[in-house]
Coordinates of C-alpha atoms in Angstrom, one line a residue:
Chain A
X1 CA 10.1 21.6 13.6
X2 CA 7.0 23.0 11.9
X3 CA 5.7 22.1 8.5
X4 CA 5.3 25.7 7.0
X5 CA 8.7 27.4 6.9
X6 CA 9.4 30.9 5.5
X7 CA 13.0 31.8 4.6
X8 CA 13.6 35.5 4.0
X9 CA 16.7 37.6 3.4
X10 CA 18.4 40.1 1.0
X11 CA 19.7 39.3 -2.5
X12 CA 22.5 36.6 -2.4
X13 CA 22.1 36.1 1.3
X14 CA 21.9 32.3 0.9
X15 CA 18.1 32.0 1.2
X16 CA 17.7 29.3 -1.4
X17 CA 20.4 27.0 -0.1
X18 CA 19.1 27.2 3.4
X19 CA 15.5 26.6 2.2
X20 CA 16.6 23.6 0.0
X21 CA 18.4 21.9 2.9
X22 CA 15.5 22.5 5.2
X23 CA 13.1 21.0 2.6
X24 CA 15.2 17.9 2.2
X25 CA 15.1 17.3 6.0
X26 CA 11.4 16.3 5.4
X27 CA 12.4 13.7 2.8
X28 CA 13.1 13.4 -0.9
X29 CA 12.4 13.5 -3.8
X30 CA 11.0 17.0 -3.0
X31 CA 9.1 19.2 -5.4
X32 CA 10.7 22.5 -6.4
X33 CA 7.9 25.0 -7.2
X34 CA 9.6 27.5 -9.4
X35 CA 7.8 30.9 -9.8
X36 CA 10.6 32.4 -12.0
X37 CA 10.0 33.1 -15.7
X38 CA 13.0 33.3 -18.0
X39 CA 11.8 36.6 -19.6
X40 CA 15.4 37.7 -20.4
X41 CA 18.9 36.4 -20.5
X42 CA 19.8 37.5 -17.0
X43 CA 16.8 35.7 -15.5
X44 CA 17.6 32.6 -17.6
X45 CA 21.1 32.7 -16.2
X46 CA 19.9 32.9 -12.6
X47 CA 17.5 30.1 -13.1
X48 CA 20.2 27.9 -14.6
X49 CA 22.6 28.6 -11.7
X50 CA 19.9 27.6 -9.2
X51 CA 18.9 24.5 -11.1
X52 CA 22.5 23.3 -11.4
X53 CA 22.9 23.4 -7.6
X54 CA 19.9 21.2 -7.1
X55 CA 20.4 17.5 -7.8
X56 CA 18.4 14.4 -8.5
X57 CA 16.6 14.8 -5.2
X58 CA 14.3 17.3 -6.8
X59 CA 11.4 17.4 -9.2
X60 CA 10.7 20.8 -10.7
X61 CA 7.2 22.2 -11.2
X62 CA 7.2 25.6 -12.9
X63 CA 4.2 27.8 -12.0
X64 CA 4.4 31.6 -12.3
X65 CA 0.8 32.5 -11.2
X66 CA -1.4 29.7 -9.8
X67 CA 0.7 28.9 -6.7
X68 CA -2.3 27.6 -4.7
X69 CA -3.2 25.3 -7.6
X70 CA 0.4 24.0 -7.6
X71 CA 0.2 23.4 -3.8
X72 CA -3.0 21.3 -4.3
X73 CA -1.1 18.8 -6.6
X74 CA 0.6 16.9 -3.8
X75 CA 1.4 13.3 -3.2
X76 CA 2.7 14.1 0.3
X77 CA 6.2 15.1 -0.8
X78 CA 7.7 18.3 0.7
X79 CA 7.5 21.4 -1.5
X80 CA 9.8 24.3 -1.8
X81 CA 8.4 27.5 -3.3
X82 CA 11.1 29.8 -4.7
X83 CA 10.2 32.5 -4.6
X84 CA 7.3 34.6 -3.3
X85 CA 8.7 37.9 -4.6
X86 CA 8.8 36.7 -8.2
X87 CA 5.3 35.3 -7.8
X88 CA 4.1 38.7 -6.6
X89 CA 5.9 40.4 -9.6
X90 CA 4.2 37.9 -12.0
X91 CA 0.8 38.6 -10.4
X92 CA 1.3 42.4 -10.7
X93 CA 2.5 42.2 -14.3
X94 CA -0.5 40.0 -15.2
X95 CA -2.8 42.5 -13.5
X96 CA -4.2 40.0 -11.0
X97 CA -5.6 41.0 -7.7
X98 CA -2.4 40.3 -5.6
X99 CA -4.2 41.2 -2.3
X100 CA -6.8 38.5 -2.9
X101 CA -4.1 36.0 -4.0
X102 CA -2.0 36.7 -0.9
X103 CA -4.9 36.1 1.4
X104 CA -5.7 32.9 -0.5
X105 CA -2.1 31.7 -0.2
X106 CA -2.2 32.3 3.5
X107 CA -5.4 30.2 3.8
X108 CA -4.0 27.5 1.5
X109 CA -0.8 27.2 3.6
X110 CA -2.7 27.0 6.8
X111 CA -4.6 23.9 5.4
X112 CA -1.5 22.0 4.1
X113 CA -0.9 18.4 5.2
X114 CA 2.6 18.1 3.7
X115 CA 5.4 20.4 4.4
X116 CA 6.0 23.7 2.5
X117 CA 9.1 25.8 2.6
X118 CA 8.8 29.2 1.0
X119 CA 11.6 31.6 0.0
X120 CA 11.0 35.4 0.0
X121 CA 13.1 38.6 -0.2
X122 CA 13.7 41.5 2.1
X123 CA 13.2 44.5 -0.2
X124 CA 12.4 47.4 2.2
X125 CA 15.6 48.1 4.0
X126 CA 17.1 50.6 1.5
X127 CA 16.4 54.2 0.8
X128 CA 12.7 55.0 -0.2
X129 CA 12.8 54.4 -4.0
X130 CA 12.1 57.5 -6.2
X131 CA 10.1 55.2 -8.6
X132 CA 6.4 55.1 -7.4
X133 CA 5.9 51.5 -8.7
X134 CA 9.0 50.4 -6.7
X135 CA 7.4 51.9 -3.6
X136 CA 4.1 50.1 -4.3
X137 CA 5.9 46.9 -4.9
X138 CA 7.9 47.0 -1.7
X139 CA 4.8 47.7 0.3
X140 CA 3.0 44.7 -1.4
X141 CA 6.0 42.4 -0.8
X142 CA 6.1 43.4 2.9
X143 CA 2.4 42.8 3.3
X144 CA 2.7 39.4 1.6
X145 CA 5.7 38.5 3.8
X146 CA 3.7 39.4 6.9
X147 CA 0.7 37.3 5.9
X148 CA 2.8 34.2 5.2
X149 CA 4.9 34.7 8.3
X150 CA 1.7 34.8 10.4
X151 CA 0.7 31.3 9.3
X152 CA 4.2 29.9 9.3
X153 CA 5.5 27.6 12.0
X154 CA 9.1 28.9 11.5
X155 CA 10.5 32.1 10.0
X156 CA 14.2 32.3 9.2
X157 CA 16.2 35.4 8.2
X158 CA 19.3 34.5 6.0
X159 CA 22.4 36.7 6.8
X160 CA 25.7 36.0 5.0
X161 CA 24.4 32.4 4.2
X162 CA 23.6 31.7 7.8
X163 CA 20.1 31.2 9.3
X164 CA 18.8 33.6 12.1
X165 CA 15.7 32.3 13.8
X166 CA 12.9 34.9 13.7
X167 CA 10.0 32.6 14.7
Chain B
X1 CA 35.6 33.7 21.2
X2 CA 36.9 32.8 17.8
X3 CA 39.8 34.4 16.0
X4 CA 38.1 35.2 12.6
X5 CA 35.1 37.6 13.1
X6 CA 32.9 39.0 10.4
X7 CA 30.9 42.1 11.3
X8 CA 28.1 43.0 8.7
X9 CA 25.3 45.6 8.6
X10 CA 23.8 48.4 6.6
X11 CA 25.3 51.9 6.1
X12 CA 25.9 53.7 9.5
X13 CA 24.7 50.7 11.5
X14 CA 27.8 51.0 13.8
X15 CA 29.7 48.1 12.1
X16 CA 33.1 49.8 12.4
X17 CA 32.8 50.7 16.0
X18 CA 31.7 47.2 17.0
X19 CA 34.6 45.7 14.9
X20 CA 37.1 48.1 16.5
X21 CA 36.2 47.2 20.0
X22 CA 36.1 43.5 19.2
X23 CA 39.6 43.7 17.7
X24 CA 41.1 45.5 20.7
X25 CA 39.8 42.7 23.0
X26 CA 42.6 40.6 21.4
X27 CA 45.2 43.2 22.4
X28 CA 46.8 46.4 21.1
X29 CA 48.4 48.0 19.2
X30 CA 46.2 46.4 16.5
X31 CA 46.6 46.8 12.7
X32 CA 43.9 48.7 10.8
X33 CA 43.9 47.3 7.2
X34 CA 42.2 50.1 5.3
X35 CA 40.8 49.2 1.9
X36 CA 39.4 52.6 1.2
X37 CA 40.8 54.9 -1.5
X38 CA 40.2 58.6 -1.2
X39 CA 39.1 59.0 -4.8
X40 CA 36.9 62.0 -4.1
X41 CA 36.1 64.5 -1.4
X42 CA 33.2 62.5 0.0
X43 CA 35.4 59.4 0.5
X44 CA 38.3 61.5 1.9
X45 CA 35.8 62.9 4.4
X46 CA 34.5 59.4 5.5
X47 CA 38.1 58.2 5.9
X48 CA 39.0 61.2 8.0
X49 CA 35.9 60.6 10.3
X50 CA 36.8 57.0 10.8
X51 CA 40.5 57.7 11.4
X52 CA 39.6 60.4 14.0
X53 CA 37.6 57.9 16.0
X54 CA 40.5 55.5 16.2
X55 CA 43.3 56.4 18.7
X56 CA 46.9 55.6 19.4
X57 CA 46.0 51.9 19.8
X58 CA 46.1 51.5 16.0
X59 CA 48.7 51.3 13.3
X60 CA 47.2 51.9 9.8
X61 CA 48.1 49.8 6.8
X62 CA 46.4 51.0 3.6
X63 CA 45.8 48.2 1.0
X64 CA 43.1 48.6 -1.7
X65 CA 43.8 45.4 -3.6
X66 CA 46.2 42.8 -2.2
X67 CA 44.4 42.0 1.0
X68 CA 45.9 38.5 1.3
X69 CA 49.4 40.0 1.0
X70 CA 48.5 42.5 3.8
X71 CA 47.3 39.6 6.0
X72 CA 50.6 37.8 5.5
X73 CA 52.6 40.7 7.0
X74 CA 51.8 39.8 10.6
X75 CA 53.8 40.1 13.8
X76 CA 50.9 38.4 15.8
X77 CA 49.0 41.6 16.3
X78 CA 45.2 41.5 15.7
X79 CA 44.1 42.9 12.4
X80 CA 40.9 44.8 11.4
X81 CA 40.0 44.8 7.7
X82 CA 37.6 47.7 7.0
X83 CA 36.0 46.9 4.7
X84 CA 35.4 44.0 2.3
X85 CA 32.8 45.9 0.2
X86 CA 35.3 48.6 -0.7
X87 CA 37.9 45.9 -1.4
X88 CA 35.4 44.2 -3.8
X89 CA 34.7 47.6 -5.5
X90 CA 38.5 48.1 -5.9
X91 CA 38.9 44.7 -7.5
X92 CA 36.1 45.2 -9.9
X93 CA 37.3 48.7 -10.9
X94 CA 40.8 47.3 -11.4
X95 CA 39.3 44.4 -13.6
X96 CA 40.7 41.7 -11.3
X97 CA 39.1 38.3 -11.0
X98 CA 37.1 39.0 -7.9
X99 CA 35.8 35.4 -7.7
X100 CA 39.3 34.0 -7.5
X101 CA 40.3 36.7 -5.0
X102 CA 37.3 35.9 -2.8
X103 CA 38.2 32.2 -2.8
X104 CA 41.8 33.1 -2.0
X105 CA 40.7 35.3 0.9
X106 CA 38.6 32.5 2.4
X107 CA 41.6 30.1 2.2
X108 CA 43.9 32.8 3.6
X109 CA 41.6 33.5 6.6
X110 CA 41.2 29.8 7.4
X111 CA 45.0 29.6 7.7
X112 CA 45.6 32.7 10.0
X113 CA 47.3 32.3 13.4
X114 CA 46.6 35.8 14.6
X115 CA 43.0 37.2 14.9
X116 CA 41.3 39.0 12.0
X117 CA 38.1 41.0 12.3
X118 CA 36.5 42.0 9.0
X119 CA 33.8 44.6 8.3
X120 CA 31.4 44.1 5.4
X121 CA 28.1 45.6 4.3
X122 CA 24.5 44.4 3.8
X123 CA 23.7 45.8 0.3
X124 CA 20.9 43.4 -0.9
X125 CA 17.9 44.3 1.2
X126 CA 16.5 47.1 -0.9
X127 CA 14.5 47.1 -4.2
X128 CA 16.3 45.4 -7.1
X129 CA 18.4 48.1 -8.6
X130 CA 17.5 49.3 -12.2
X131 CA 21.3 49.6 -12.9
X132 CA 22.7 46.3 -14.2
X133 CA 26.1 46.9 -12.7
X134 CA 24.5 47.5 -9.3
X135 CA 22.8 44.2 -9.5
X136 CA 26.0 42.4 -10.5
X137 CA 27.8 44.2 -7.5
X138 CA 25.2 43.2 -4.9
X139 CA 25.4 39.6 -6.1
X140 CA 29.2 39.7 -5.9
X141 CA 29.0 41.2 -2.4
X142 CA 26.6 38.6 -1.2
X143 CA 28.7 35.8 -2.5
X144 CA 31.9 37.2 -0.9
X145 CA 30.0 37.7 2.4
X146 CA 28.9 34.1 2.4
X147 CA 32.4 32.7 1.7
X148 CA 33.9 34.7 4.5
X149 CA 31.1 33.9 6.9
X150 CA 31.6 30.2 6.2
X151 CA 35.2 30.3 7.5
X152 CA 34.5 32.8 10.3
X153 CA 34.3 31.7 13.9
X154 CA 31.8 34.5 14.7
X155 CA 29.4 36.5 12.5
X156 CA 27.8 39.7 13.9
X157 CA 25.0 41.7 12.4
X158 CA 25.1 45.4 13.5
X159 CA 21.6 47.0 14.0
X160 CA 21.4 50.6 15.3
X161 CA 24.9 50.3 16.7
X162 CA 24.2 47.0 18.6
X163 CA 25.6 43.6 17.8
X164 CA 23.2 40.7 16.9
X165 CA 24.9 37.3 17.0
X166 CA 24.4 35.4 13.7
X167 CA 27.1 32.7 14.2
Chain C
X1 CA 10.6 45.5 30.4
X2 CA 12.1 48.9 29.9
X3 CA 10.4 52.2 29.5
X4 CA 12.2 53.5 26.3
X5 CA 11.7 51.1 23.4
X6 CA 13.0 51.5 19.8
X7 CA 11.3 49.5 17.1
X8 CA 13.2 49.4 13.7
X9 CA 12.8 47.6 10.5
X10 CA 12.4 48.0 6.7
X11 CA 9.3 49.3 4.9
X12 CA 6.1 47.3 5.6
X13 CA 8.0 45.1 8.1
X14 CA 5.2 45.5 10.7
X15 CA 7.1 48.0 12.8
X16 CA 4.1 50.2 13.6
X17 CA 1.8 47.3 14.7
X18 CA 4.5 45.9 17.0
X19 CA 5.2 49.3 18.5
X20 CA 1.5 50.0 19.0
X21 CA 0.9 46.7 20.9
X22 CA 4.1 47.3 23.0
X23 CA 2.8 50.8 23.9
X24 CA -0.6 49.6 25.0
X25 CA 1.0 47.1 27.4
X26 CA 1.9 50.2 29.4
X27 CA -1.8 51.2 29.6
X28 CA -4.3 53.2 27.6
X29 CA -5.4 55.7 26.4
X30 CA -1.9 56.2 24.9
X31 CA -0.6 59.2 23.0
X32 CA 0.3 58.7 19.4
X33 CA 2.9 61.3 18.5
X34 CA 2.6 61.5 14.7
X35 CA 5.6 63.1 12.8
X36 CA 4.1 62.6 9.4
X37 CA 2.9 65.5 7.3
X38 CA 0.3 64.9 4.6
X39 CA 2.3 66.8 1.9
X40 CA 0.9 64.7 -1.0
X41 CA -1.9 62.2 -1.7
X42 CA 0.4 59.2 -1.2
X43 CA 1.4 60.4 2.3
X44 CA -2.2 61.3 3.2
X45 CA -3.2 57.7 2.1
X46 CA -0.5 56.1 4.3
X47 CA -1.6 58.3 7.3
X48 CA -5.2 57.3 6.8
X49 CA -4.4 53.6 6.7
X50 CA -2.3 53.9 10.0
X51 CA -5.0 55.9 11.7
X52 CA -7.7 53.5 10.7
X53 CA -5.9 50.6 12.3
X54 CA -5.6 52.4 15.7
X55 CA -8.8 52.5 17.7
X56 CA -10.3 54.5 20.6
X57 CA -7.3 53.6 22.9
X58 CA -5.3 56.4 21.2
X59 CA -5.1 60.2 21.4
X60 CA -3.3 61.7 18.4
X61 CA -0.8 64.5 18.8
X62 CA 0.7 65.7 15.4
X63 CA 4.2 67.2 15.7
X64 CA 6.4 67.3 12.7
X65 CA 9.4 69.1 14.2
X66 CA 9.4 69.8 18.0
X67 CA 9.5 66.2 19.2
X68 CA 11.1 67.1 22.5
X69 CA 8.4 69.6 23.2
X70 CA 5.7 67.0 22.5
X71 CA 7.4 64.6 24.9
X72 CA 7.3 67.3 27.6
X73 CA 3.5 67.5 27.4
X74 CA 2.9 64.4 29.5
X75 CA 0.3 63.3 32.0
X76 CA 2.0 60.0 32.6
X77 CA 0.3 58.2 29.6
X78 CA 2.6 56.1 27.4
X79 CA 3.7 57.7 24.2
X80 CA 4.3 56.2 20.7
X81 CA 6.5 58.3 18.3
X82 CA 5.9 57.2 14.7
X83 CA 8.3 57.7 13.2
X84 CA 11.8 59.1 13.7
X85 CA 12.8 58.8 10.0
X86 CA 10.0 61.2 9.0
X87 CA 10.9 63.5 11.8
X88 CA 14.5 63.6 10.5
X89 CA 13.2 64.3 7.0
X90 CA 11.1 67.2 8.4
X91 CA 14.1 68.6 10.2
X92 CA 16.3 68.5 7.1
X93 CA 13.6 70.0 4.8
X94 CA 13.1 72.8 7.4
X95 CA 16.9 73.3 7.5
X96 CA 17.1 72.7 11.2
X97 CA 20.4 71.4 12.8
X98 CA 19.4 67.7 12.9
X99 CA 22.6 66.7 14.7
X100 CA 21.8 69.0 17.6
X101 CA 18.2 67.8 17.6
X102 CA 19.2 64.2 17.6
X103 CA 21.5 64.8 20.6
X104 CA 18.7 66.7 22.4
X105 CA 16.2 63.9 21.7
X106 CA 18.6 61.3 23.2
X107 CA 19.0 63.5 26.4
X108 CA 15.2 64.0 26.6
X109 CA 14.5 60.3 26.3
X110 CA 17.0 59.5 29.0
X111 CA 15.1 61.8 31.4
X112 CA 11.5 60.5 30.7
X113 CA 9.4 59.3 33.6
X114 CA 6.6 57.8 31.5
X115 CA 7.2 55.2 28.7
X116 CA 8.1 56.1 25.2
X117 CA 8.1 53.7 22.2
X118 CA 9.7 55.0 19.0
X119 CA 9.4 53.7 15.5
X120 CA 12.3 54.1 13.0
X121 CA 13.4 52.7 9.7
X122 CA 16.3 50.6 8.4
X123 CA 17.3 52.5 5.3
X124 CA 21.0 51.5 4.8
X125 CA 20.9 47.9 3.7
X126 CA 20.5 48.5 -0.1
X127 CA 23.0 49.5 -2.7
X128 CA 24.8 52.9 -2.2
X129 CA 22.3 55.4 -3.7
X130 CA 23.6 57.4 -6.7
X131 CA 21.8 60.5 -5.3
X132 CA 24.1 62.4 -2.9
X133 CA 21.3 63.6 -0.7
X134 CA 20.0 60.1 -0.3
X135 CA 23.5 59.1 0.9
X136 CA 23.6 62.0 3.4
X137 CA 20.1 61.1 4.6
X138 CA 20.9 57.4 5.2
X139 CA 24.0 58.4 7.1
X140 CA 21.9 60.8 9.2
X141 CA 19.2 58.2 9.8
X142 CA 21.8 55.6 10.9
X143 CA 23.4 58.1 13.3
X144 CA 20.0 59.1 14.8
X145 CA 19.1 55.4 15.2
X146 CA 22.4 54.6 17.0
X147 CA 21.9 57.5 19.4
X148 CA 18.4 56.5 20.3
X149 CA 19.3 52.8 20.6
X150 CA 22.0 53.8 23.0
X151 CA 19.6 55.3 25.5
X152 CA 16.8 52.7 24.9
X153 CA 16.1 50.0 27.3
X154 CA 14.9 47.7 24.5
X155 CA 15.6 47.6 20.8
X156 CA 13.4 45.4 18.5
X157 CA 14.0 44.6 14.8
X158 CA 10.8 43.9 12.9
X159 CA 11.1 41.1 10.3
X160 CA 8.0 40.0 8.3
X161 CA 5.8 41.4 11.1
X162 CA 7.7 39.5 13.9
X163 CA 9.9 41.1 16.6
X164 CA 13.6 40.1 16.8
X165 CA 15.2 41.2 20.1
X166 CA 18.3 43.3 19.5
X167 CA 18.7 44.8 23.0

């Protein structure tokens, strides 16, 4: 079992639950690095549902942008990053250089001593979006996923709540 | 080989053909539980194409809403439910409590004596839909898929007409 | 290892890179059969990025429509067709009979002496598109993928840049 694990899948495919249980295998309390921002009621609702499922085995660290900084603050506890797609969205909305940040994340992950489990999304298996920004976003998400998968020890695809081993 | 089998996949990924052949392994005539409603010409056309591929080995039982009731009417013949995503659509359009129905279906499946093969769809691997109802639907579909997969003995992902074993 | 290989996956899932390395296993120089047409700046940009990644080991043959004709012009070198989804788009825009062309491609592939690797796209795992033409297209793409997968010796699903064996 490796120490960098990427869990990908479509919406509501059970990615987060799989990632949480894989993180706790490394020990607890674990650190939940939340990239979500409650910008509207729907997001606040999703965040509340996820938080309610996690129990006392978790400490939450909210960090929408500086993911590498959050990964530096470690005391050896396993970390779960949920999720990379929202982090990418935050970077793009804040007009940061997401390509530089993606490359920096890959380097940071390769240098970690304590385990990191990361959740991401499959967003490219539908019809080509008519919206240009959506096309740019799915290209960026696919590129980020590939870079993280390359340095990961394990990659898991969630299908109907079940893990499919990819790497 | 288990007796509850879930076959999932994208549009035109060969789900129905895989599910049909898996059902007939259990014996024939088998019962085709059709959840589709021919509400427009396009749906009627899709239903006709599917029906034409099935032969004399099938008896058709159309049931848009009361899936658990349809599964109770058994003489021991294998059943194929095609498909869960349309059933969910029908429940939502009829303003039924789909969450209660999904939980009831999972309990009903766990108690079946005769085999049941179910077809569902992967709808969450594209870009986040701009339409709020579409987002609610893909969350509901993902949740239903996870509940059925949990009680299933086998889960198969259809890719380009080929089965990939998930469980 | 078979001589007809289909590589499928979502947008930016690493399909082309996997297909290129699989093609070069058969020897080089290899022939890159490009179905893309630079109809706008965005497409021209994508073509340029792909071409830049390929090196001197490739000869490029551009063919938007007559794919079977391009596969007939062989000197025994391995061929990479990138990609089937754009070819299908070109056929539909040119008002060709895509169903006849898909069947002809499957027959042509089955008769090849030299290796052919083909790239295609998963386009059916999102929400049902509201646009009718998009629904027709994803059905056509799924049907084409199934026909090619049936005659292929190997089928690979690309996930986060990694190959998952399907056949």
